[in-house]
mmCIF file of C-alpha atoms and ligand atoms in Angstrom:
data_model
loop_
_atom_site.group_PDB
_atom_site.id
_atom_site.type_symbol
_atom_site.label_atom_id
_atom_site.label_comp_id
_atom_site.label_asym_id
_atom_site.label_seq_id
_atom_site.Cartn_x
_atom_site.Cartn_y
_atom_site.Cartn_z
ATOM 1 C CA UNK A 1 1.157 3.522 -20.290
ATOM 2 C CA UNK A 2 2.740 0.505 -21.502
ATOM 3 C CA UNK A 3 1.543 -1.343 -18.542
ATOM 4 C CA UNK A 4 1.449 -5.253 -19.019
ATOM 5 C CA UNK A 5 -2.020 -6.393 -19.686
ATOM 6 C CA UNK A 6 -1.823 -9.843 -19.000
ATOM 7 C CA UNK A 7 -5.060 -11.125 -16.772
ATOM 8 C CA UNK A 8 -5.803 -7.639 -16.681
ATOM 9 C CA UNK A 9 -9.591 -8.458 -16.409
ATOM 10 C CA UNK A 10 -9.651 -10.702 -13.248
ATOM 11 C CA UNK A 11 -7.974 -7.203 -11.677
ATOM 12 C CA UNK A 12 -11.284 -5.737 -10.735
ATOM 13 C CA UNK A 13 -11.637 -6.348 -7.345
ATOM 14 C CA UNK A 14 -14.681 -9.241 -7.897
ATOM 15 C CA UNK A 15 -14.060 -11.876 -5.243
ATOM 16 C CA UNK A 16 -13.157 -15.234 -7.673
ATOM 17 C CA UNK A 17 -12.043 -19.162 -5.847
ATOM 18 C CA UNK A 18 -11.620 -20.408 -9.259
ATOM 19 C CA UNK A 19 -7.800 -18.730 -9.680
ATOM 20 C CA UNK A 20 -5.214 -20.371 -11.913
ATOM 21 C CA UNK A 21 -2.247 -21.241 -10.418
ATOM 22 C CA UNK A 22 -0.644 -19.128 -13.549
ATOM 23 C CA UNK A 23 -2.730 -16.633 -12.980
ATOM 24 C CA UNK A 24 -1.090 -16.190 -9.342
ATOM 25 C CA UNK A 25 2.701 -16.864 -10.959
ATOM 26 C CA UNK A 26 2.007 -13.771 -13.834
ATOM 27 C CA UNK A 27 0.007 -11.935 -10.469
ATOM 28 C CA UNK A 28 4.086 -12.215 -8.675
ATOM 29 C CA UNK A 29 5.757 -11.874 -11.980
ATOM 30 C CA UNK A 30 4.446 -8.188 -12.437
ATOM 31 C CA UNK A 31 7.024 -5.361 -12.171
ATOM 32 C CA UNK A 32 6.666 -4.415 -8.601
ATOM 33 C CA UNK A 33 5.085 -0.594 -9.390
ATOM 34 C CA UNK A 34 2.534 -2.008 -11.584
ATOM 35 C CA UNK A 35 1.851 -5.209 -9.119
ATOM 36 C CA UNK A 36 1.823 -2.354 -6.249
ATOM 37 C CA UNK A 37 -0.866 -0.048 -7.685
ATOM 38 C CA UNK A 38 -3.512 -2.585 -9.578
ATOM 39 C CA UNK A 39 -3.533 -3.995 -5.376
ATOM 40 C CA UNK A 40 -3.899 -0.553 -4.465
ATOM 41 C CA UNK A 41 -6.774 0.301 -6.615
ATOM 42 C CA UNK A 42 -7.943 -3.237 -5.653
ATOM 43 C CA UNK A 43 -8.405 -2.586 -2.365
ATOM 44 C CA UNK A 44 -9.741 1.435 -2.770
ATOM 45 C CA UNK A 45 -12.214 -0.403 -4.527
ATOM 46 C CA UNK A 46 -12.923 -2.760 -0.806
ATOM 47 C CA UNK A 47 -11.959 -0.679 1.817
ATOM 48 C CA UNK A 48 -10.875 2.668 2.946
ATOM 49 C CA UNK A 49 -6.861 2.291 2.952
ATOM 50 C CA UNK A 50 -6.812 5.093 6.098
ATOM 51 C CA UNK A 51 -7.997 2.458 8.163
ATOM 52 C CA UNK A 52 -6.491 -0.431 9.997
ATOM 53 C CA UNK A 53 -7.921 -2.515 11.632
ATOM 54 C CA UNK A 54 -6.027 -4.057 15.520
ATOM 55 C CA UNK A 55 -5.925 -7.048 17.054
ATOM 56 C CA UNK A 56 -4.103 -8.216 20.203
ATOM 57 C CA UNK A 57 -2.614 -11.486 20.839
ATOM 58 C CA UNK A 58 -1.615 -13.449 24.091
ATOM 59 C CA UNK A 59 -0.615 -16.727 24.545
ATOM 60 C CA UNK A 60 -2.740 -18.879 27.016
ATOM 61 C CA UNK A 61 -0.747 -21.952 26.394
ATOM 62 C CA UNK A 62 2.961 -21.584 25.502
ATOM 63 C CA UNK A 63 5.498 -24.370 24.815
ATOM 64 C CA UNK A 64 5.840 -27.765 25.150
ATOM 65 C CA UNK A 65 4.141 -28.393 21.398
ATOM 66 C CA UNK A 66 3.824 -31.708 20.404
ATOM 67 C CA UNK A 67 4.057 -30.655 16.679
ATOM 68 C CA UNK A 68 7.671 -29.965 15.212
ATOM 69 C CA UNK A 69 6.457 -27.172 12.714
ATOM 70 C CA UNK A 70 10.271 -25.939 11.266
ATOM 71 C CA UNK A 71 9.294 -21.879 12.086
ATOM 72 C CA UNK A 72 7.842 -22.499 15.732
ATOM 73 C CA UNK A 73 10.166 -21.795 18.878
ATOM 74 C CA UNK A 74 7.040 -23.729 20.971
ATOM 75 C CA UNK A 75 7.555 -27.174 18.940
ATOM 76 C CA UNK A 76 8.862 -29.554 22.040
ATOM 77 C CA UNK A 77 11.093 -30.829 19.255
ATOM 78 C CA UNK A 78 13.441 -27.776 19.784
ATOM 79 C CA UNK A 79 15.964 -26.391 21.504
ATOM 80 C CA UNK A 80 14.930 -22.770 21.414
ATOM 81 C CA UNK A 81 14.744 -21.498 25.595
ATOM 82 C CA UNK A 82 10.753 -21.286 25.617
ATOM 83 C CA UNK A 83 8.993 -23.112 29.014
ATOM 84 C CA UNK A 84 6.359 -25.742 28.770
ATOM 85 C CA UNK A 85 3.572 -23.460 31.363
ATOM 86 C CA UNK A 86 0.234 -24.303 31.791
ATOM 87 C CA UNK A 87 -3.361 -23.550 30.380
ATOM 88 C CA UNK A 88 -3.592 -19.247 32.262
ATOM 89 C CA UNK A 89 -6.239 -18.883 34.523
ATOM 90 C CA UNK A 90 -9.674 -17.779 32.854
ATOM 91 C CA UNK A 91 -9.229 -14.552 34.926
ATOM 92 C CA UNK A 92 -6.090 -13.766 34.027
ATOM 93 C CA UNK A 93 -6.554 -13.741 30.282
ATOM 94 C CA UNK A 94 -10.408 -11.395 30.768
ATOM 95 C CA UNK A 95 -7.539 -8.827 32.686
ATOM 96 C CA UNK A 96 -5.403 -8.699 29.540
ATOM 97 C CA UNK A 97 -8.273 -8.678 26.758
ATOM 98 C CA UNK A 98 -9.689 -6.591 29.674
ATOM 99 C CA UNK A 99 -5.838 -4.351 28.509
ATOM 100 C CA UNK A 100 -5.652 -4.597 25.529
ATOM 101 C CA UNK A 101 -9.206 -3.222 24.569
ATOM 102 C CA UNK A 102 -8.614 -0.224 26.730
ATOM 103 C CA UNK A 103 -5.382 0.411 23.859
ATOM 104 C CA UNK A 104 -7.409 0.544 21.277
ATOM 105 C CA UNK A 105 -7.628 -3.373 20.559
ATOM 106 C CA UNK A 106 -10.979 -4.182 18.396
ATOM 107 C CA UNK A 107 -9.461 -7.900 17.897
ATOM 108 C CA UNK A 108 -8.675 -10.178 21.012
ATOM 109 C CA UNK A 109 -7.028 -13.114 19.507
ATOM 110 C CA UNK A 110 -5.644 -16.443 21.999
ATOM 111 C CA UNK A 111 -3.533 -18.752 20.960
ATOM 112 C CA UNK A 112 -2.140 -22.190 22.585
ATOM 113 C CA UNK A 113 0.503 -24.359 21.435
ATOM 114 C CA UNK A 114 -1.503 -28.038 21.323
ATOM 115 C CA UNK A 115 -2.018 -30.580 18.587
ATOM 116 C CA UNK A 116 -5.440 -30.037 19.362
ATOM 117 C CA UNK A 117 -7.341 -29.563 22.254
ATOM 118 C CA UNK A 118 -8.648 -31.670 24.976
ATOM 119 C CA UNK A 119 -12.050 -31.057 26.049
ATOM 120 C CA UNK A 120 -11.678 -29.818 29.470
ATOM 121 C CA UNK A 121 -8.856 -26.688 27.992
ATOM 122 C CA UNK A 122 -11.923 -26.555 25.473
ATOM 123 C CA UNK A 123 -14.347 -25.721 28.564
ATOM 124 C CA UNK A 124 -11.488 -22.810 29.609
ATOM 125 C CA UNK A 125 -10.889 -21.387 26.405
ATOM 126 C CA UNK A 126 -15.314 -21.185 25.572
ATOM 127 C CA UNK A 127 -15.279 -19.173 29.184
ATOM 128 C CA UNK A 128 -12.616 -16.980 27.738
ATOM 129 C CA UNK A 129 -13.992 -16.608 24.810
ATOM 130 C CA UNK A 130 -17.136 -15.620 26.344
ATOM 131 C CA UNK A 131 -15.588 -13.413 28.516
ATOM 132 C CA UNK A 132 -13.604 -11.439 25.287
ATOM 133 C CA UNK A 133 -17.137 -10.752 23.856
ATOM 134 C CA UNK A 134 -18.559 -9.855 27.061
ATOM 135 C CA UNK A 135 -16.290 -6.870 26.748
ATOM 136 C CA UNK A 136 -17.659 -5.906 23.931
ATOM 137 C CA UNK A 137 -14.224 -7.333 20.915
ATOM 138 C CA UNK A 138 -14.001 -9.879 18.657
ATOM 139 C CA UNK A 139 -13.133 -13.451 19.661
ATOM 140 C CA UNK A 140 -10.478 -15.108 18.195
ATOM 141 C CA UNK A 141 -8.232 -18.774 18.652
ATOM 142 C CA UNK A 142 -6.299 -20.686 17.320
ATOM 143 C CA UNK A 143 -6.034 -23.866 19.311
ATOM 144 C CA UNK A 144 -4.239 -26.504 17.055
ATOM 145 C CA UNK A 145 -7.059 -28.926 14.920
ATOM 146 C CA UNK A 146 -10.548 -29.773 15.202
ATOM 147 C CA UNK A 147 -12.846 -31.500 14.779
ATOM 148 C CA UNK A 148 -16.407 -30.580 14.460
ATOM 149 C CA UNK A 149 -17.719 -30.460 17.494
ATOM 150 C CA UNK A 150 -15.193 -28.983 19.013
ATOM 151 C CA UNK A 151 -15.741 -26.454 16.118
ATOM 152 C CA UNK A 152 -19.042 -26.047 17.251
ATOM 153 C CA UNK A 153 -18.230 -25.884 20.679
ATOM 154 C CA UNK A 154 -16.849 -22.880 20.124
ATOM 155 C CA UNK A 155 -19.583 -21.111 17.520
ATOM 156 C CA UNK A 156 -21.485 -21.678 20.826
ATOM 157 C CA UNK A 157 -19.427 -20.212 23.028
ATOM 158 C CA UNK A 158 -19.629 -16.472 20.732
ATOM 159 C CA UNK A 159 -16.336 -17.554 18.867
ATOM 160 C CA UNK A 160 -15.967 -15.502 15.772
ATOM 161 C CA UNK A 161 -12.627 -16.510 14.303
ATOM 162 C CA UNK A 162 -9.983 -19.758 13.971
ATOM 163 C CA UNK A 163 -6.817 -19.103 13.213
ATOM 164 C CA UNK A 164 -5.179 -21.978 11.482
ATOM 165 C CA UNK A 165 -2.725 -21.146 8.521
ATOM 166 C CA UNK A 166 -1.178 -23.414 5.828
ATOM 167 C CA UNK A 167 1.782 -21.678 6.038
ATOM 168 C CA UNK A 168 2.962 -22.694 2.749
ATOM 169 C CA UNK A 169 2.636 -24.773 -0.398
ATOM 170 C CA UNK A 170 1.595 -28.378 -0.931
ATOM 171 C CA UNK A 171 4.471 -29.354 -2.406
ATOM 172 C CA UNK A 172 7.318 -27.697 0.410
ATOM 173 C CA UNK A 173 5.121 -28.388 4.054
ATOM 174 C CA UNK A 174 6.011 -31.526 4.216
ATOM 175 C CA UNK A 175 10.057 -29.941 4.600
ATOM 176 C CA UNK A 176 8.288 -28.055 6.885
ATOM 177 C CA UNK A 177 5.913 -29.957 9.124
ATOM 178 C CA UNK A 178 6.146 -33.822 9.594
ATOM 179 C CA UNK A 179 3.328 -34.228 11.930
ATOM 180 C CA UNK A 180 0.453 -33.118 10.110
ATOM 181 C CA UNK A 181 -0.759 -33.157 6.567
ATOM 182 C CA UNK A 182 -1.562 -30.723 4.363
ATOM 183 C CA UNK A 183 -5.483 -32.285 3.764
ATOM 184 C CA UNK A 184 -5.373 -31.834 8.306
ATOM 185 C CA UNK A 185 -5.286 -28.592 7.887
ATOM 186 C CA UNK A 186 -7.322 -28.536 5.348
ATOM 187 C CA UNK A 187 -10.008 -30.464 6.841
ATOM 188 C CA UNK A 188 -10.015 -28.196 10.452
ATOM 189 C CA UNK A 189 -10.466 -25.511 8.198
ATOM 190 C CA UNK A 190 -13.568 -27.237 6.158
ATOM 191 C CA UNK A 191 -15.549 -28.468 10.052
ATOM 192 C CA UNK A 192 -14.786 -24.512 11.242
ATOM 193 C CA UNK A 193 -16.316 -22.439 8.567
ATOM 194 C CA UNK A 194 -19.131 -25.890 8.105
ATOM 195 C CA UNK A 195 -19.798 -24.668 12.370
ATOM 196 C CA UNK A 196 -20.612 -21.283 10.981
ATOM 197 C CA UNK A 197 -17.430 -19.102 12.187
ATOM 198 C CA UNK A 198 -14.905 -16.956 10.172
ATOM 199 C CA UNK A 199 -11.684 -18.532 8.977
ATOM 200 C CA UNK A 200 -8.464 -17.017 9.916
ATOM 201 C CA UNK A 201 -6.429 -19.037 7.418
ATOM 202 C CA UNK A 202 -3.024 -17.070 5.697
ATOM 203 C CA UNK A 203 1.016 -18.310 6.089
ATOM 204 C CA UNK A 204 4.660 -18.156 6.168
ATOM 205 C CA UNK A 205 7.007 -16.159 4.654
ATOM 206 C CA UNK A 206 10.987 -16.926 4.579
ATOM 207 C CA UNK A 207 10.960 -20.201 5.180
ATOM 208 C CA UNK A 208 14.081 -21.357 2.745
ATOM 209 C CA UNK A 209 10.904 -21.729 0.167
ATOM 210 C CA UNK A 210 10.590 -21.153 -3.713
ATOM 211 C CA UNK A 211 9.048 -18.250 -5.347
ATOM 212 C CA UNK A 212 6.864 -21.049 -6.598
ATOM 213 C CA UNK A 213 6.280 -22.181 -3.420
ATOM 214 C CA UNK A 214 4.690 -18.500 -2.775
ATOM 215 C CA UNK A 215 2.948 -18.940 -5.683
ATOM 216 C CA UNK A 216 1.521 -21.947 -4.152
ATOM 217 C CA UNK A 217 0.456 -20.631 -0.989
ATOM 218 C CA UNK A 218 -1.257 -18.341 -2.059
ATOM 219 C CA UNK A 219 -3.336 -20.340 -4.801
ATOM 220 C CA UNK A 220 -4.251 -22.677 -2.336
ATOM 221 C CA UNK A 221 -5.641 -20.343 -0.127
ATOM 222 C CA UNK A 222 -7.623 -18.336 -2.571
ATOM 223 C CA UNK A 223 -8.290 -21.047 -3.661
ATOM 224 C CA UNK A 224 -11.306 -22.058 -0.765
ATOM 225 C CA UNK A 225 -14.136 -22.828 -1.086
ATOM 226 C CA UNK A 226 -14.978 -19.624 0.333
ATOM 227 C CA UNK A 227 -11.795 -16.910 0.978
ATOM 228 C CA UNK A 228 -10.421 -16.698 4.854
ATOM 229 C CA UNK A 229 -12.252 -13.813 6.099
ATOM 230 C CA UNK A 230 -8.697 -11.961 7.556
ATOM 231 C CA UNK A 231 -5.296 -13.202 5.663
ATOM 232 C CA UNK A 232 -2.085 -13.330 7.625
ATOM 233 C CA UNK A 233 1.670 -12.789 6.037
ATOM 234 C CA UNK A 234 3.947 -13.775 8.623
ATOM 235 C CA UNK A 235 7.723 -12.660 7.985
ATOM 236 C CA UNK A 236 9.649 -15.438 9.347
ATOM 237 C CA UNK A 237 10.996 -14.530 13.203
ATOM 238 C CA UNK A 238 14.164 -15.964 12.793
ATOM 239 C CA UNK A 239 14.075 -17.723 16.413
ATOM 240 C CA UNK A 240 18.356 -19.892 17.418
ATOM 241 C CA UNK A 241 17.084 -23.127 17.461
ATOM 242 C CA UNK A 242 15.052 -23.816 14.441
ATOM 243 C CA UNK A 243 15.603 -25.287 12.082
ATOM 244 C CA UNK A 244 15.349 -22.719 9.468
ATOM 245 C CA UNK A 245 17.096 -20.475 11.810
ATOM 246 C CA UNK A 246 19.560 -20.314 9.256
ATOM 247 C CA UNK A 247 18.149 -19.750 6.222
ATOM 248 C CA UNK A 248 18.924 -16.323 3.980
ATOM 249 C CA UNK A 249 17.063 -13.890 5.663
ATOM 250 C CA UNK A 250 13.633 -13.018 4.282
ATOM 251 C CA UNK A 251 13.198 -10.439 1.354
ATOM 252 C CA UNK A 252 10.957 -7.352 2.296
ATOM 253 C CA UNK A 253 10.276 -6.561 -1.500
ATOM 254 C CA UNK A 254 9.212 -10.067 -1.674
ATOM 255 C CA UNK A 255 7.000 -9.711 1.035
ATOM 256 C CA UNK A 256 5.304 -6.553 -0.208
ATOM 257 C CA UNK A 257 4.144 -9.051 -3.807
ATOM 258 C CA UNK A 258 3.107 -11.757 -1.645
ATOM 259 C CA UNK A 259 0.480 -8.823 0.199
ATOM 260 C CA UNK A 260 0.230 -7.466 -3.306
ATOM 261 C CA UNK A 261 -1.099 -10.422 -4.915
ATOM 262 C CA UNK A 262 -3.306 -11.813 -1.440
ATOM 263 C CA UNK A 263 -4.804 -8.480 -2.382
ATOM 264 C CA UNK A 264 -5.253 -9.077 -5.380
ATOM 265 C CA UNK A 265 -6.309 -12.788 -5.770
ATOM 266 C CA UNK A 266 -8.541 -12.186 -2.185
ATOM 267 C CA UNK A 267 -9.633 -8.961 -2.874
ATOM 268 C CA UNK A 268 -12.516 -8.445 0.485
ATOM 269 C CA UNK A 269 -10.651 -10.687 2.708
ATOM 270 C CA UNK A 270 -8.940 -8.391 5.122
ATOM 271 C CA UNK A 271 -5.166 -9.165 4.775
ATOM 272 C CA UNK A 272 -2.776 -8.864 8.091
ATOM 273 C CA UNK A 273 -0.069 -7.609 8.607
ATOM 274 C CA UNK A 274 1.214 -9.958 10.760
ATOM 275 C CA UNK A 275 4.896 -11.958 12.682
ATOM 276 C CA UNK A 276 8.626 -10.701 11.545
ATOM 277 C CA UNK A 277 7.225 -6.538 11.512
ATOM 278 C CA UNK A 278 9.480 -5.746 14.300
ATOM 279 C CA UNK A 279 12.543 -6.509 11.506
ATOM 280 C CA UNK A 280 10.285 -4.380 9.058
ATOM 281 C CA UNK A 281 11.510 -0.755 8.060
ATOM 282 C CA UNK A 282 8.756 1.779 8.559
ATOM 283 C CA UNK A 283 8.362 2.397 5.200
ATOM 284 C CA UNK A 284 8.539 -1.581 4.003
ATOM 285 C CA UNK A 285 5.145 -1.909 6.455
ATOM 286 C CA UNK A 286 4.152 1.284 4.874
ATOM 287 C CA UNK A 287 4.952 0.132 1.444
ATOM 288 C CA UNK A 288 2.361 -3.082 2.899
ATOM 289 C CA UNK A 289 -0.423 -1.272 3.596
ATOM 290 C CA UNK A 290 -0.367 0.420 0.098
ATOM 291 C CA UNK A 291 -0.164 -2.957 -1.038
ATOM 292 C CA UNK A 292 -3.193 -4.092 0.439
ATOM 293 C CA UNK A 293 -3.318 -5.281 3.676
ATOM 294 C CA UNK A 294 -5.068 -3.341 6.447
ATOM 295 C CA UNK A 295 -4.824 -5.359 10.171
ATOM 296 C CA UNK A 296 -2.162 -5.669 12.029
ATOM 297 C CA UNK A 297 -1.105 -7.343 15.501
ATOM 298 C CA UNK A 298 0.227 -4.919 18.512
ATOM 299 C CA UNK A 299 1.422 -5.627 21.353
ATOM 300 C CA UNK A 300 4.802 -6.099 23.671
ATOM 301 C CA UNK A 301 4.859 -10.167 21.822
ATOM 302 C CA UNK A 302 3.219 -12.256 19.216
ATOM 303 C CA UNK A 303 2.178 -15.320 21.140
ATOM 304 C CA UNK A 304 6.507 -15.569 21.704
ATOM 305 C CA UNK A 305 8.019 -13.473 19.687
ATOM 306 C CA UNK A 306 9.024 -9.540 19.776
ATOM 307 C CA UNK A 307 6.384 -7.516 18.474
ATOM 308 C CA UNK A 308 6.823 -3.191 17.821
ATOM 309 C CA UNK A 309 5.990 -1.885 21.134
ATOM 310 C CA UNK A 310 1.958 0.271 20.981
ATOM 311 C CA UNK A 311 3.588 3.485 20.895
ATOM 312 C CA UNK A 312 5.495 2.804 17.423
ATOM 313 C CA UNK A 313 2.552 1.481 16.235
ATOM 314 C CA UNK A 314 0.666 4.170 17.394
ATOM 315 C CA UNK A 315 3.374 7.222 16.047
ATOM 316 C CA UNK A 316 3.752 4.985 12.319
ATOM 317 C CA UNK A 317 -0.187 4.870 11.972
ATOM 318 C CA UNK A 318 -0.100 8.561 12.572
ATOM 319 C CA UNK A 319 2.461 9.441 10.627
ATOM 320 C CA UNK A 320 0.826 7.978 7.702
ATOM 321 C CA UNK A 321 -2.116 9.200 7.712
ATOM 322 C CA UNK A 322 -4.129 5.835 8.286
ATOM 323 C CA UNK A 323 -6.322 5.137 12.022
ATOM 324 C CA UNK A 324 -7.567 2.067 13.920
ATOM 325 C CA UNK A 325 -10.928 0.889 12.017
ATOM 326 C CA UNK A 326 -14.057 0.496 14.713
ATOM 327 C CA UNK A 327 -15.221 -3.198 15.283
HETATM 328 S S1 SF4 B 1 3.061 -23.464 15.387
HETATM 329 FE FE1 SF4 B 1 1.195 -24.259 16.893
HETATM 330 S S2 SF4 B 1 1.735 -26.520 16.328
HETATM 331 FE FE2 SF4 B 1 3.317 -25.900 15.224
HETATM 332 S S3 SF4 B 1 4.546 -25.973 16.595
HETATM 333 FE FE3 SF4 B 1 4.079 -24.262 17.005
HETATM 334 S S4 SF4 B 1 2.065 -23.799 18.990
HETATM 335 FE FE4 SF4 B 1 2.828 -26.087 18.347
#
């Protein structure tokens, strides 16, 4: 076979943190079939390719966020029709968690539209985390920036995962968010890691970034001191009113490439097919699974944007001979 030989020694599934940007760029540049073949081979070295981890995401505090993330309908800076709501009641959140468990989810993720949590809100979130753990599920929260003591407090409540995405490349970040810096993100990730909480960290494809920005985003993720245990790769959901809603629709094959390079460079991480599945064909999702995605969100909504319904997801997994992963 005349497969491109470039960097073949780096694709054996070994976990590395010293990827160069050029190596990541070379992976993105591989012929499509070669790339997904290599990614699938690495995937099989670490995971059963039939298994998919299923998480449910609930917005526990919606809208009115002071940050200006250009893709986000929850930012108070954009008129998107999303109303600002208060933090949900702990019992209501736990009732949703129980329903998610009964529907087959093994991880319950809770998202709050904050720049960073206030202490009294953090107390309530800790009670939610304790309740989710008592149901026998893994817990994950995304609350914005955290200090080291806040991360320690969440760990004390039993938190398993903290989501905090890098979103895009360091170079493109300032085009997407002006209210915080890339370094702010890295600092929170370091506090979370330092507290002993697993990290969920990924990014978004389709925000008008250049191919080099997708290279930069994956490079930033795979050179973190420890790879995120979960790497959500999102396809932009274009929401009217947000600054990035008018660009060209994201390209599905480029999205699959990004999944494949994430799998090759972070071989033991769960690569999550996240936002944007509603607009993706079943065939594109199947390619993502082949390329190394092994985690999805399910439930009718992802925070405020639509998601495929659970019946469709179960039917798709059945058609593909895949099955939910046990905790
Ligand atoms: S992505 Fe998060 S931090 Fe950014 S505006 Fe939306 S809710 Fe706020």
